[in-house]
PDB file of C-alpha atoms in Angstrom:
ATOM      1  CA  UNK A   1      32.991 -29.738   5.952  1.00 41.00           C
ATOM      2  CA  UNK A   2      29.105 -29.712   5.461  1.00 43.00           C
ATOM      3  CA  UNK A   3      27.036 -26.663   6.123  1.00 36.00           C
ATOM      4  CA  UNK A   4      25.596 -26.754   9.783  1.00 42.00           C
ATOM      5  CA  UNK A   5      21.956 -27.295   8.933  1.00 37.00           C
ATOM      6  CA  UNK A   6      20.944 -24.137  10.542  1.00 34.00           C
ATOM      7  CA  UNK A   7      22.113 -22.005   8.572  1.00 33.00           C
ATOM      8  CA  UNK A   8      20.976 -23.440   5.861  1.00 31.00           C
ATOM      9  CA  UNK A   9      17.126 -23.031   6.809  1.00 31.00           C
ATOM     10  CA  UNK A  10      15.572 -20.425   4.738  1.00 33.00           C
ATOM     11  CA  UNK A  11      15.001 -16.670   6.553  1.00 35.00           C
ATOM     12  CA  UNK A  12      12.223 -15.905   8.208  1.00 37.00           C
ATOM     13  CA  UNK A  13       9.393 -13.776   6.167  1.00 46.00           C
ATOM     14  CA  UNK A  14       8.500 -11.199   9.466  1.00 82.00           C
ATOM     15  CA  UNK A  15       6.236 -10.727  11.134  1.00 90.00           C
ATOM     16  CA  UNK A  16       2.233 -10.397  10.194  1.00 94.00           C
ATOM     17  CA  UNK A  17      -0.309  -8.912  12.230  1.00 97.00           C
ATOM     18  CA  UNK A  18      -2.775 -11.492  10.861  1.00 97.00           C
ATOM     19  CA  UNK A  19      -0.907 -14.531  12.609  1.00 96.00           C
ATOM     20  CA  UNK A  20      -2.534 -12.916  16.088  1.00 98.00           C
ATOM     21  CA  UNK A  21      -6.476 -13.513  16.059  1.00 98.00           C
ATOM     22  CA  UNK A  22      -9.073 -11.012  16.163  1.00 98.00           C
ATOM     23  CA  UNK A  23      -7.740  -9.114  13.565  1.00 98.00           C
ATOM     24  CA  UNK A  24     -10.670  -6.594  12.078  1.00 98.00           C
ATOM     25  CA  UNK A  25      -8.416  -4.235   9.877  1.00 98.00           C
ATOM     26  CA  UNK A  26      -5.282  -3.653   8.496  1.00 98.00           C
ATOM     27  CA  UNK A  27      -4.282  -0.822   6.505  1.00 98.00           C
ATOM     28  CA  UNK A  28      -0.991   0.245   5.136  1.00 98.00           C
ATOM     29  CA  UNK A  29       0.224   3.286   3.637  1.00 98.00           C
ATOM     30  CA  UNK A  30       3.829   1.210   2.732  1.00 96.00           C
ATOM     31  CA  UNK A  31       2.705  -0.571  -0.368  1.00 93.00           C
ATOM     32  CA  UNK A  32       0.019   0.026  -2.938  1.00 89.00           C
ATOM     33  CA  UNK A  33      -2.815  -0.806  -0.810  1.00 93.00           C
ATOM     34  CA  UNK A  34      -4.052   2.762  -1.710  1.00 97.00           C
ATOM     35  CA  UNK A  35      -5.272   4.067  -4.927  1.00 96.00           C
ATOM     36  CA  UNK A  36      -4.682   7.515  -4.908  1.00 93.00           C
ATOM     37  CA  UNK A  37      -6.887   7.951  -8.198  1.00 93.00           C
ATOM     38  CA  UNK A  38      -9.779   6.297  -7.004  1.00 95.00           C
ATOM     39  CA  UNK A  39      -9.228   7.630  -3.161  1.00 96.00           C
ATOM     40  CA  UNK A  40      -9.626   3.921  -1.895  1.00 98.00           C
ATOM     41  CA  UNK A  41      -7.565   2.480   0.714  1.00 98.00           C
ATOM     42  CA  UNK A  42      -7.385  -1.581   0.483  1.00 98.00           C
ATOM     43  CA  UNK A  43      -7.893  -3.664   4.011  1.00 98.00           C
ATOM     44  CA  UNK A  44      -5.031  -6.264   4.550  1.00 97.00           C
ATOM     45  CA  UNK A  45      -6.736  -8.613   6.816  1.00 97.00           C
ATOM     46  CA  UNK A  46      -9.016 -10.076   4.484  1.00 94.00           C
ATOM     47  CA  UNK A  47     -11.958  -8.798   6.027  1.00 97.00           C
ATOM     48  CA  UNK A  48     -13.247  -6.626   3.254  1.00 97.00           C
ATOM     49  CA  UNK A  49     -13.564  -3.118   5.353  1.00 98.00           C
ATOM     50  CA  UNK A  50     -11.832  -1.044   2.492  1.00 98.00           C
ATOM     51  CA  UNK A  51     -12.067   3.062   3.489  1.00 97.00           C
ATOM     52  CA  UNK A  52     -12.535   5.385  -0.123  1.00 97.00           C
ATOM     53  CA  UNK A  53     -13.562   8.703  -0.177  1.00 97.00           C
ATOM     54  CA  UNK A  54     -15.919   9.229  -3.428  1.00 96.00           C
ATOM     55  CA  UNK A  55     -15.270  13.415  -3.683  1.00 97.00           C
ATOM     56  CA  UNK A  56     -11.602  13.832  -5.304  1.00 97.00           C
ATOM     57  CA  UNK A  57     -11.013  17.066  -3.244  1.00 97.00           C
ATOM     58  CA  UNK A  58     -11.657  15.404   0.264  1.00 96.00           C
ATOM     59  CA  UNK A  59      -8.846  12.499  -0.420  1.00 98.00           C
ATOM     60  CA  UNK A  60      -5.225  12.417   1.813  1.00 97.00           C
ATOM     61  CA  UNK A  61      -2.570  12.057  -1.458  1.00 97.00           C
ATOM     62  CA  UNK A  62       0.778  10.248  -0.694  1.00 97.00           C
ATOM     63  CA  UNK A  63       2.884  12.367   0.825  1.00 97.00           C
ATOM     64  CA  UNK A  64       6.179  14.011  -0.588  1.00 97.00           C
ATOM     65  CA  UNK A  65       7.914  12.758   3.050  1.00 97.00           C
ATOM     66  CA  UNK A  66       8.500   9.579   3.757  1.00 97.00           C
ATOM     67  CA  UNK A  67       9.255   7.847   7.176  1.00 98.00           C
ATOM     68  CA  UNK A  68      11.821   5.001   7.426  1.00 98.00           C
ATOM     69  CA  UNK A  69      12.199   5.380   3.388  1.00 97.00           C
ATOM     70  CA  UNK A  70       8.112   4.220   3.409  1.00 97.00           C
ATOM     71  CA  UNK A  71       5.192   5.954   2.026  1.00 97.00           C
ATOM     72  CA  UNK A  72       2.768   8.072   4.146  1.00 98.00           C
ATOM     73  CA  UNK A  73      -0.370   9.045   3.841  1.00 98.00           C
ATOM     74  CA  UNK A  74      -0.891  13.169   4.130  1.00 98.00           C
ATOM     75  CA  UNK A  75      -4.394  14.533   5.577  1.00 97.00           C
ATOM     76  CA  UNK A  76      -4.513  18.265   5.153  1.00 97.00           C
ATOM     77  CA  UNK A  77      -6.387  19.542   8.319  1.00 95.00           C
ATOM     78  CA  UNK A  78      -9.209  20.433   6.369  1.00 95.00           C
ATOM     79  CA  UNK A  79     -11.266  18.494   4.263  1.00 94.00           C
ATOM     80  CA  UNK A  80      -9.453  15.194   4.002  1.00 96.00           C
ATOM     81  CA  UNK A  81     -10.903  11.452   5.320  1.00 95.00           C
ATOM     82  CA  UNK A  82     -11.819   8.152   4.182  1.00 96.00           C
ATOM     83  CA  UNK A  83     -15.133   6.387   5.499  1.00 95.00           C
ATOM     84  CA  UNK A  84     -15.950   2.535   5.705  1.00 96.00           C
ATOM     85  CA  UNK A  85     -19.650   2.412   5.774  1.00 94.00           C
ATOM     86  CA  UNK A  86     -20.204   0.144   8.831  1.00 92.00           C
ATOM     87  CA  UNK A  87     -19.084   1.102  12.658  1.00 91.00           C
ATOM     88  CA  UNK A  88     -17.234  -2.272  13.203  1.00 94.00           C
ATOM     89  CA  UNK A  89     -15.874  -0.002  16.466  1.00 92.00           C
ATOM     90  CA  UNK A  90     -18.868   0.079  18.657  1.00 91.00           C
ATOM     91  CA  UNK A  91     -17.288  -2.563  20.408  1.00 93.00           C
ATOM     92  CA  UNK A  92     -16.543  -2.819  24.430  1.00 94.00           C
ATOM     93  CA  UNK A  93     -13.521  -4.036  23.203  1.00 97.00           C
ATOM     94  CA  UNK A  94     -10.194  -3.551  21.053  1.00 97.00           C
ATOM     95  CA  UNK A  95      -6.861  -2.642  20.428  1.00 98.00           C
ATOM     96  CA  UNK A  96      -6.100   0.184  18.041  1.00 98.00           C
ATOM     97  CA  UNK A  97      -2.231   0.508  16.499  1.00 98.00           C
ATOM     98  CA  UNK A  98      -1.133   3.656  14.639  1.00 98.00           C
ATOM     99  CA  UNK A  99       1.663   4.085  13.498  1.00 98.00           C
ATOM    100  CA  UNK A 100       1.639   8.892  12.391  1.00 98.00           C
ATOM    101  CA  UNK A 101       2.695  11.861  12.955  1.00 97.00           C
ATOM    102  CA  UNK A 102       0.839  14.962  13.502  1.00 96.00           C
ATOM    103  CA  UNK A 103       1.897  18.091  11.925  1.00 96.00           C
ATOM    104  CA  UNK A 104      -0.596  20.397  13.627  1.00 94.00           C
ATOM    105  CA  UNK A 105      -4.171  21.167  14.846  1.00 91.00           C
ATOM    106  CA  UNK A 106      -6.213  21.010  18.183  1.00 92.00           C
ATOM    107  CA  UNK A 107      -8.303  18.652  16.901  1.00 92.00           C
ATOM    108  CA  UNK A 108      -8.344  15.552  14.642  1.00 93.00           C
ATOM    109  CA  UNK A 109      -9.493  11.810  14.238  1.00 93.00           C
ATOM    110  CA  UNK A 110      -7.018   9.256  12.930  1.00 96.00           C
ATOM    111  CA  UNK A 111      -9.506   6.160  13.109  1.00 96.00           C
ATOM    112  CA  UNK A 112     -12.850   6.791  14.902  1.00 92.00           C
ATOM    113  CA  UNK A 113     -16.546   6.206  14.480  1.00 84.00           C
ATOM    114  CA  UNK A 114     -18.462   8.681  11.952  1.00 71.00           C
ATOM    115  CA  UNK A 115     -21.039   9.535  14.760  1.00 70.00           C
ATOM    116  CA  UNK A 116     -21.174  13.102  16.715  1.00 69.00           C
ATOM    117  CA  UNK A 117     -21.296  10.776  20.008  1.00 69.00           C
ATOM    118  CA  UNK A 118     -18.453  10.272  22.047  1.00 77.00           C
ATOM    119  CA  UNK A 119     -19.009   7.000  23.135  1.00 85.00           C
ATOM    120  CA  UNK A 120     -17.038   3.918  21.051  1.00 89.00           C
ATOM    121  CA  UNK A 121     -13.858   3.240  20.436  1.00 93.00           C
ATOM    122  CA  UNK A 122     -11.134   5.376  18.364  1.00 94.00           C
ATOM    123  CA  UNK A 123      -7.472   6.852  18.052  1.00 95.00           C
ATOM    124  CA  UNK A 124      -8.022  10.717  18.092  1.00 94.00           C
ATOM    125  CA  UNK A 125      -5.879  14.293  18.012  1.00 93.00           C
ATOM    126  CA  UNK A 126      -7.504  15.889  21.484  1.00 90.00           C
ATOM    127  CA  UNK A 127      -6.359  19.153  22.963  1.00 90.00           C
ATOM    128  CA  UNK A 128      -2.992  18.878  20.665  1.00 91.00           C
ATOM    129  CA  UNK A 129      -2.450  15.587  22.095  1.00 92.00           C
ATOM    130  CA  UNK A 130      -3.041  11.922  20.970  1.00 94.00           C
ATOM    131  CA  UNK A 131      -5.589  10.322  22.601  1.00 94.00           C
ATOM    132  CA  UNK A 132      -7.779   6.666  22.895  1.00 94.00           C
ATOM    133  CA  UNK A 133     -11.629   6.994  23.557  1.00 92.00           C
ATOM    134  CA  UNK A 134     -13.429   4.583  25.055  1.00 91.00           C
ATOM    135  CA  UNK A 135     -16.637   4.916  26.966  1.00 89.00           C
ATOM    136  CA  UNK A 136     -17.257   9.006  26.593  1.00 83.00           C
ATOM    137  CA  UNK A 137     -13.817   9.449  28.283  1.00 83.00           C
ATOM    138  CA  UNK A 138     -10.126  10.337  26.619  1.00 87.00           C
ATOM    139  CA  UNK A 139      -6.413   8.376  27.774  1.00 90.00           C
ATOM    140  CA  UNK A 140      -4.424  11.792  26.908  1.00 88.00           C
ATOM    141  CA  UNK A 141      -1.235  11.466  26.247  1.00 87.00           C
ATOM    142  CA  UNK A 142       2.129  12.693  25.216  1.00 84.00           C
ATOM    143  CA  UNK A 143       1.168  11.141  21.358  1.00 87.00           C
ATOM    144  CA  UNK A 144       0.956  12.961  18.408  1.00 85.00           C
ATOM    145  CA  UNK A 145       2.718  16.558  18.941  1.00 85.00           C
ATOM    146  CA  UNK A 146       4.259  18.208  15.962  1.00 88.00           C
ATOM    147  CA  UNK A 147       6.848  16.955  13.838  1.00 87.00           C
ATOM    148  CA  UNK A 148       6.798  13.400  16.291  1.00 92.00           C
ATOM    149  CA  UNK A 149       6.378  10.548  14.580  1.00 97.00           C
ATOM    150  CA  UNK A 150       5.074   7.452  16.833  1.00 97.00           C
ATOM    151  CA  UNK A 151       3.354   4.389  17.457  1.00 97.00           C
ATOM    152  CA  UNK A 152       0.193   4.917  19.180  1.00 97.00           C
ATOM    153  CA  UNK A 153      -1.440   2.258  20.705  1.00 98.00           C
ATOM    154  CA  UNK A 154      -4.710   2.492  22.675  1.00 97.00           C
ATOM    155  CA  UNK A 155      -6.466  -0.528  24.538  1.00 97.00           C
ATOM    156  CA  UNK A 156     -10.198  -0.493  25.418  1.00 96.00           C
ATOM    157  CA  UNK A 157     -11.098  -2.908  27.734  1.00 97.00           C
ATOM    158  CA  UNK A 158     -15.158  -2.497  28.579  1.00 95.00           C
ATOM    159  CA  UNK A 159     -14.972   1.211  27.838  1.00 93.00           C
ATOM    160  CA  UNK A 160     -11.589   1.764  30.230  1.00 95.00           C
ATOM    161  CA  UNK A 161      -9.010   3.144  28.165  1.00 96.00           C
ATOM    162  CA  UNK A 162      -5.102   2.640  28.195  1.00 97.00           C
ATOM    163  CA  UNK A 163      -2.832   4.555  26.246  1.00 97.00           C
ATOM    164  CA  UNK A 164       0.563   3.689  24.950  1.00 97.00           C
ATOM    165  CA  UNK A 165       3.030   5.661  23.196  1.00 97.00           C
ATOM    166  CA  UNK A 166       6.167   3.761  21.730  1.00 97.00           C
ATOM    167  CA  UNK A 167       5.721   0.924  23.748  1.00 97.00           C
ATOM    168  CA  UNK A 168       5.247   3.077  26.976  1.00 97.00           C
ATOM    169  CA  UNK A 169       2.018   3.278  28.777  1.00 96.00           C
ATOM    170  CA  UNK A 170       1.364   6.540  29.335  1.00 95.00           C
ATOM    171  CA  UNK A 171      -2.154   7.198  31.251  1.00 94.00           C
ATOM    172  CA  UNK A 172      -5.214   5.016  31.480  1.00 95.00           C
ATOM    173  CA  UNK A 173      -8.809   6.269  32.304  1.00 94.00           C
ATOM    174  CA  UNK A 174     -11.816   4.438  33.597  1.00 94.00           C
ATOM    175  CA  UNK A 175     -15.028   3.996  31.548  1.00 92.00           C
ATOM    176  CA  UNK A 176     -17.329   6.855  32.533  1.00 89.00           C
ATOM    177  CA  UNK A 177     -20.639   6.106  30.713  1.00 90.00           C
ATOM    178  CA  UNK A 178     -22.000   2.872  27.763  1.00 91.00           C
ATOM    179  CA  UNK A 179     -21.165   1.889  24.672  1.00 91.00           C
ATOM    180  CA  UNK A 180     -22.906   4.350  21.823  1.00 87.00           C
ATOM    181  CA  UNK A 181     -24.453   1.769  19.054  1.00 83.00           C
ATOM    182  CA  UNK A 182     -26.265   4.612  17.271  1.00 81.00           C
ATOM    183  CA  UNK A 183     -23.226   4.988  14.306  1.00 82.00           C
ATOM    184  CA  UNK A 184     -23.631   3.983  10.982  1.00 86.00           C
ATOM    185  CA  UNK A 185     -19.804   4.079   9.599  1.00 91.00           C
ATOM    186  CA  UNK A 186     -16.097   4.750  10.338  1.00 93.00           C
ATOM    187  CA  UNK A 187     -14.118   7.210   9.568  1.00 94.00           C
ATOM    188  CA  UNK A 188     -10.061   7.861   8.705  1.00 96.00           C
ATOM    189  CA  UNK A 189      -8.751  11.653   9.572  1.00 95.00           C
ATOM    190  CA  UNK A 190     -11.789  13.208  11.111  1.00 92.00           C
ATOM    191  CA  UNK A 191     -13.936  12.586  13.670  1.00 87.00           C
ATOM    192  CA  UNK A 192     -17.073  14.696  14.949  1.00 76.00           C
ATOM    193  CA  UNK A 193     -17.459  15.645  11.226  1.00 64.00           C
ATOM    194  CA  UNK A 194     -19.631  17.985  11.760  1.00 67.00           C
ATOM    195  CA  UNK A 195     -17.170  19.947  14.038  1.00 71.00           C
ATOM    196  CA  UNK A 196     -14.545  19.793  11.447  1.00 79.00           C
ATOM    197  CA  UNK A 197     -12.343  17.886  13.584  1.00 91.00           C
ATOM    198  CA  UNK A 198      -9.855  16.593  10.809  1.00 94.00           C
ATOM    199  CA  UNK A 199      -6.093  15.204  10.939  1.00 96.00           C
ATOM    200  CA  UNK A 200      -3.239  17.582   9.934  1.00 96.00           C
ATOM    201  CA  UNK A 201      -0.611  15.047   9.616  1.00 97.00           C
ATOM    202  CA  UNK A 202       0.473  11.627   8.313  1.00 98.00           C
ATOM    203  CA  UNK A 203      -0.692   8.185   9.052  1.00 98.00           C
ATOM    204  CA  UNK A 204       1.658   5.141   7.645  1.00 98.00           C
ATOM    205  CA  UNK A 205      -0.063   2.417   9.576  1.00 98.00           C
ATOM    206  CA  UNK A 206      -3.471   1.171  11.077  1.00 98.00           C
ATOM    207  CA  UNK A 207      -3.857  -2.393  13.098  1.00 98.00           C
ATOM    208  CA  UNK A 208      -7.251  -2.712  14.978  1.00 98.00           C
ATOM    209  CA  UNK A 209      -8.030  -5.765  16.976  1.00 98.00           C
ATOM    210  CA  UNK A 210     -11.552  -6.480  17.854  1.00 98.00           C
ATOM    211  CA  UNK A 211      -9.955  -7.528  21.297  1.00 98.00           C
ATOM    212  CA  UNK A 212      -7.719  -6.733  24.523  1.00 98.00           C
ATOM    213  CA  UNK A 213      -4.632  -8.158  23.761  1.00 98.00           C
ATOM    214  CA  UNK A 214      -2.570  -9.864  25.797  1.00 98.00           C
ATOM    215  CA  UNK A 215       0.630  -7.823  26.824  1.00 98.00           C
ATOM    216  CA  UNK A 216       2.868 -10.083  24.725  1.00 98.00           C
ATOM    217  CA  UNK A 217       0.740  -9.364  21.425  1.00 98.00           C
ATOM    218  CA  UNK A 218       0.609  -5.955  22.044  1.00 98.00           C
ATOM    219  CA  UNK A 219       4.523  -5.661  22.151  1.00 98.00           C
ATOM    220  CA  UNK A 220       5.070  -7.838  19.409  1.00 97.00           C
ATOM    221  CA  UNK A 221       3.056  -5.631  17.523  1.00 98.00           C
ATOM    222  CA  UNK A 222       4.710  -2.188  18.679  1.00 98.00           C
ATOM    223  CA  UNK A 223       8.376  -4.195  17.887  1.00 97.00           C
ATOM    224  CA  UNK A 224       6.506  -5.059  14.559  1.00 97.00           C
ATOM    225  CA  UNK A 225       5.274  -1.715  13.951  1.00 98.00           C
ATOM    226  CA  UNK A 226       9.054   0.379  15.230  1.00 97.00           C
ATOM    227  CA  UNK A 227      11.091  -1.901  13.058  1.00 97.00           C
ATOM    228  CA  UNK A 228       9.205  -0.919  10.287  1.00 97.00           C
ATOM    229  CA  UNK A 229       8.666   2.452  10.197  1.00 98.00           C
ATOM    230  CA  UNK A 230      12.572   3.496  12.434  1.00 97.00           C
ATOM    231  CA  UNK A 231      11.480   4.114  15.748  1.00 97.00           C
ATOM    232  CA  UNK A 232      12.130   2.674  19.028  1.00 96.00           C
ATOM    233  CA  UNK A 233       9.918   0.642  20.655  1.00 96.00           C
ATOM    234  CA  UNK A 234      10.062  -0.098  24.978  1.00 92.00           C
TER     235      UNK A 234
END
């Protein structure tokens, strides 16, 4: 009897975020993307916005843990971050994917603009909690408490924010002032540098869209993003 011919097509390769447009940056703690000698981390989406850190003290190393048997990124609370030295997020708006888990801290920045302003886009540790920013306001949510691994999504559609957590919206906030355009880079596990403000805790994944995408493309990326690192996704 001859093979039915559908079973005979070859399997799929996955999924990629860079089949959806408008993707800006892709980073990825779950192959060798980044050089832990050298403190840079290599951007997947062909756009060229690599984050290093040039002082060997102030660079996350690859964690001892793992998360779904895949490599993670550890920022130490203190001193740790990598910087890209443009602010491709002063933008009214984008989608921001992480896929971490915070081990501690009040305060920290997973992706965010260098600047001390408040006012363009990033994924942030606020009050113990994870947290979008959009236009000088803060989606708080249930995101990013200790020992919780999750995928954090945050959309920012002209400075209103939306926050998702798993797959599950979980508060939204209007826009309460403009877009700041006065940064000059961004910046992995810290933001408000000068307040310290920097990530105890592990980051495996960043997707950012330079977009609002649709609902469909935002859940194929959360399914994208659980399957990978063992969570479940809504």
């Amino acid at each position: 009897m001859p093979m039915n011919n559908r079973l005979m097509r070859p399997r799929a390769s996955g999924f990629d975020p860079r089949s959806i447009s408008g993707l800006a940056l892709w980073l990825d703690a779950a192959d060798t993307s980044y050089n832990a000698s050298t403190g840079t981390w290599t951007d997947k989406s062909a756009n060229g916005r690599n984050f290093s850190q040039s002082i060997a003290n102030n660079r996350p190393i690859v964690a001892s843990v793992s998360q779904n048997g895949r490599a993670l990124l550890e920022f130490n609370g203190t001193n740790n971050q990598l910087i890209h030295n443009s602010n491709f997020l002063q933008v009214s708006d984008c989608t921001l994917f992480a896929a971490y888990r915070r081990l501690g801290g009040t305060f920290g920045g997973v992706i965010s603009s260098a600047t001390n302003a408040d006012r363009s886009p990033g994924l942030l540790i606020e009050n113990n909690v994870g947290s979008v920013r959009g236009h000088a306001n803060f989606s708080v949510a249930g995101a990013g408490t200790v020992n919780a691994f999750c995928i954090f999504t945050g959309t920012v559609n002209a400075g209103t924010t939306t926050a998702f957590v798993n797959g599950a919206q979980v508060d939204s906030d209007a826009a309460s002032s403009t877009l700041d355009t006065g940064g000059t880079s961004t910046t992995i596990g810290t933001y408000r540098q000068s307040a310290a403000n920097y990530l105890n805790g592990y980051i495996g994944e960043i997707v950012v869209y330079l977009r609002v995408l649709s609902t469909a493309e935002r859940r194929r990326l959360e399914a994208y993003l659980g399957r990978k690192w063992g969570l479940t996704v809504t």
